[in-house]
Amino acid sequence: YFRTTDVTGVCNLPEGTEMCMPGDNVEMTIELIHPIAMEQGLNFAIREGGRTVGSGAVATIIE
């Protein structure tokens, strides 16, 4: 979720990282299936099955 936008994306973990556990901090690349307006520093939530499973902030926008 970016502000009020719900958009699906694919999370790519860094090489050598198989999974993340609660409390872990990890930098990942997320590719969205639809383009949306966003800016560096924008906070977002990662949800799965109606539950929040992660949160973060946009560090870099790759076009």
Tab-separated table of N, CA and C in Angstrom:
chain	number	residue	atom	x	y	z
A	1	TYR	N	0.835	-1.181	0.000
A	1	TYR	CA	0.000	0.000	0.000
A	1	TYR	C	0.877	1.241	0.000
A	2	PHE	N	0.673	2.093	-0.979
A	2	PHE	CA	1.319	3.397	-1.050
A	2	PHE	C	0.225	4.422	-0.828
A	3	ARG	N	0.249	5.092	0.312
A	3	ARG	CA	-0.824	6.002	0.714
A	3	ARG	C	-2.147	5.251	0.635
A	4	THR	N	-2.999	5.549	-0.340
A	4	THR	CA	-4.282	4.837	-0.454
A	4	THR	C	-4.314	3.917	-1.667
A	5	THR	N	-3.170	3.684	-2.289
A	5	THR	CA	-3.103	2.848	-3.486
A	5	THR	C	-2.753	1.415	-3.121
A	6	ASP	N	-3.496	0.483	-3.691
A	6	ASP	CA	-3.226	-0.944	-3.509
A	6	ASP	C	-2.732	-1.475	-4.846
A	7	VAL	N	-1.454	-1.844	-4.923
A	7	VAL	CA	-0.879	-2.329	-6.177
A	7	VAL	C	-0.028	-3.570	-5.893
A	8	THR	N	-0.132	-4.554	-6.767
A	8	THR	CA	0.616	-5.801	-6.617
A	8	THR	C	2.037	-5.623	-7.131
A	9	GLY	N	2.971	-6.289	-6.480
A	9	GLY	CA	4.361	-6.228	-6.908
A	9	GLY	C	5.087	-7.515	-6.586
A	10	VAL	N	6.278	-7.643	-7.134
A	10	VAL	CA	7.134	-8.804	-6.894
A	10	VAL	C	8.343	-8.336	-6.091
A	11	CYS	N	8.588	-8.963	-4.936
A	11	CYS	CA	9.729	-8.622	-4.082
A	11	CYS	C	10.909	-9.516	-4.431
A	12	ASN	N	12.049	-8.916	-4.686
A	12	ASN	CA	13.282	-9.650	-4.969
A	12	ASN	C	14.261	-9.409	-3.831
A	13	LEU	N	14.536	-10.461	-3.053
A	13	LEU	CA	15.473	-10.365	-1.939
A	13	LEU	C	16.905	-10.332	-2.465
A	14	PRO	N	17.822	-9.774	-1.673
A	14	PRO	CA	19.227	-9.763	-2.095
A	14	PRO	C	19.758	-11.186	-2.273
A	15	GLU	N	20.740	-11.346	-3.133
A	15	GLU	CA	21.338	-12.658	-3.384
A	15	GLU	C	21.874	-13.233	-2.073
A	16	GLY	N	21.568	-14.494	-1.828
A	16	GLY	CA	22.012	-15.156	-0.609
A	16	GLY	C	21.024	-15.059	0.540
A	17	THR	N	19.932	-14.295	0.361
A	17	THR	CA	18.902	-14.173	1.392
A	17	THR	C	17.715	-15.020	0.983
A	18	GLU	N	17.392	-16.019	1.809
A	18	GLU	CA	16.305	-16.933	1.484
A	18	GLU	C	14.965	-16.448	2.028
A	19	MET	N	14.983	-15.864	3.237
A	19	MET	CA	13.755	-15.360	3.848
A	19	MET	C	14.108	-14.299	4.874
A	20	CYS	N	13.085	-13.547	5.296
A	20	CYS	CA	13.239	-12.528	6.329
A	20	CYS	C	12.403	-12.946	7.530
A	21	MET	N	12.929	-12.730	8.708
A	21	MET	CA	12.222	-13.053	9.944
A	21	MET	C	11.772	-11.754	10.608
A	22	PRO	N	10.760	-11.823	11.493
A	22	PRO	CA	10.316	-10.610	12.194
A	22	PRO	C	11.495	-9.912	12.879
A	23	GLY	N	11.564	-8.613	12.689
A	23	GLY	CA	12.641	-7.815	13.267
A	23	GLY	C	13.836	-7.623	12.355
A	24	ASP	N	13.914	-8.396	11.260
A	24	ASP	CA	15.017	-8.242	10.309
A	24	ASP	C	14.855	-6.950	9.514
A	25	ASN	N	15.963	-6.348	9.175
A	25	ASN	CA	15.989	-5.217	8.248
A	25	ASN	C	16.668	-5.700	6.985
A	26	VAL	N	16.020	-5.485	5.849
A	26	VAL	CA	16.576	-5.961	4.586
A	26	VAL	C	16.281	-4.946	3.489
A	27	GLU	N	17.220	-4.804	2.567
A	27	GLU	CA	17.018	-3.937	1.408
A	27	GLU	C	16.654	-4.833	0.241
A	28	MET	N	15.529	-4.544	-0.420
A	28	MET	CA	15.078	-5.387	-1.527
A	28	MET	C	14.599	-4.533	-2.681
A	29	THR	N	14.478	-5.156	-3.836
A	29	THR	CA	13.934	-4.509	-5.021
A	29	THR	C	12.514	-5.015	-5.213
A	30	ILE	N	11.585	-4.092	-5.437
A	30	ILE	CA	10.186	-4.457	-5.657
A	30	ILE	C	9.764	-3.924	-7.015
A	31	GLU	N	9.261	-4.813	-7.865
A	31	GLU	CA	8.773	-4.424	-9.189
A	31	GLU	C	7.249	-4.459	-9.165
A	32	LEU	N	6.624	-3.298	-9.402
A	32	LEU	CA	5.164	-3.194	-9.391
A	32	LEU	C	4.594	-3.587	-10.749
A	33	ILE	N	3.368	-4.162	-10.746
A	33	ILE	CA	2.773	-4.582	-12.019
A	33	ILE	C	2.132	-3.415	-12.764
A	34	HIS	N	1.860	-2.306	-12.062
A	34	HIS	CA	1.316	-1.094	-12.690
A	34	HIS	C	2.133	0.099	-12.209
A	35	PRO	N	2.414	1.059	-13.083
A	35	PRO	CA	3.131	2.255	-12.635
A	35	PRO	C	2.232	3.115	-11.742
A	36	ILE	N	2.816	3.689	-10.697
A	36	ILE	CA	2.082	4.610	-9.831
A	36	ILE	C	2.975	5.810	-9.545
A	37	ALA	N	2.361	6.899	-9.105
A	37	ALA	CA	3.120	8.089	-8.728
A	37	ALA	C	3.701	7.865	-7.338
A	38	MET	N	5.012	8.011	-7.213
A	38	MET	CA	5.675	7.880	-5.917
A	38	MET	C	6.935	8.716	-5.941
A	39	GLU	N	7.505	8.916	-4.777
A	39	GLU	CA	8.745	9.670	-4.689
A	39	GLU	C	9.648	9.022	-3.650
A	40	GLN	N	10.904	9.358	-3.722
A	40	GLN	CA	11.878	8.822	-2.782
A	40	GLN	C	11.473	9.210	-1.362
A	41	GLY	N	11.566	8.266	-0.436
A	41	GLY	CA	11.207	8.522	0.958
A	41	GLY	C	9.775	8.163	1.307
A	42	LEU	N	8.946	7.840	0.303
A	42	LEU	CA	7.546	7.486	0.546
A	42	LEU	C	7.462	6.183	1.339
A	43	ASN	N	6.694	6.191	2.422
A	43	ASN	CA	6.499	4.986	3.229
A	43	ASN	C	5.448	4.094	2.591
A	44	PHE	N	5.587	2.784	2.796
A	44	PHE	CA	4.625	1.834	2.249
A	44	PHE	C	4.488	0.646	3.186
A	45	ALA	N	3.415	-0.125	2.988
A	45	ALA	CA	3.179	-1.356	3.747
A	45	ALA	C	3.094	-2.516	2.774
A	46	ILE	N	3.615	-3.656	3.181
A	46	ILE	CA	3.504	-4.887	2.393
A	46	ILE	C	2.468	-5.752	3.086
A	47	ARG	N	1.410	-6.112	2.347
A	47	ARG	CA	0.325	-6.896	2.924
A	47	ARG	C	0.141	-8.189	2.146
A	48	GLU	N	-0.229	-9.230	2.870
A	48	GLU	CA	-0.500	-10.529	2.260
A	48	GLU	C	-1.645	-11.170	3.031
A	49	GLY	N	-2.672	-11.577	2.306
A	49	GLY	CA	-3.815	-12.216	2.949
A	49	GLY	C	-4.520	-11.322	3.948
A	50	GLY	N	-4.553	-10.012	3.689
A	50	GLY	CA	-5.241	-9.077	4.576
A	50	GLY	C	-4.448	-8.686	5.811
A	51	ARG	N	-3.204	-9.119	5.922
A	51	ARG	CA	-2.370	-8.800	7.084
A	51	ARG	C	-1.118	-8.057	6.638
A	52	THR	N	-0.686	-7.107	7.446
A	52	THR	CA	0.559	-6.402	7.164
A	52	THR	C	1.723	-7.293	7.567
A	53	VAL	N	2.602	-7.584	6.620
A	53	VAL	CA	3.747	-8.459	6.885
A	53	VAL	C	5.075	-7.709	6.793
A	54	GLY	N	5.023	-6.442	6.418
A	54	GLY	CA	6.243	-5.652	6.330
A	54	GLY	C	5.934	-4.200	6.042
A	55	SER	N	6.920	-3.366	6.238
A	55	SER	CA	6.784	-1.947	5.914
A	55	SER	C	8.152	-1.427	5.516
A	56	GLY	N	8.152	-0.294	4.862
A	56	GLY	CA	9.422	0.260	4.426
A	56	GLY	C	9.268	1.644	3.851
A	57	ALA	N	10.331	2.109	3.236
A	57	ALA	CA	10.348	3.415	2.590
A	57	ALA	C	11.069	3.272	1.252
A	58	VAL	N	10.611	4.018	0.261
A	58	VAL	CA	11.230	3.997	-1.067
A	58	VAL	C	12.607	4.651	-0.964
A	59	ALA	N	13.663	3.891	-1.285
A	59	ALA	CA	15.027	4.416	-1.235
A	59	ALA	C	15.445	4.969	-2.595
A	60	THR	N	15.134	4.231	-3.656
A	60	THR	CA	15.518	4.607	-5.016
A	60	THR	C	14.420	4.183	-5.973
A	61	ILE	N	14.157	5.000	-6.970
A	61	ILE	CA	13.182	4.648	-7.999
A	61	ILE	C	13.956	4.258	-9.258
A	62	ILE	N	13.720	3.030	-9.730
A	62	ILE	CA	14.377	2.513	-10.931
A	62	ILE	C	13.327	2.447	-12.027
A	63	GLU	N	13.551	3.152	-13.120
A	63	GLU	CA	12.552	3.160	-14.199
A	63	GLU	C	12.875	2.135	-15.249
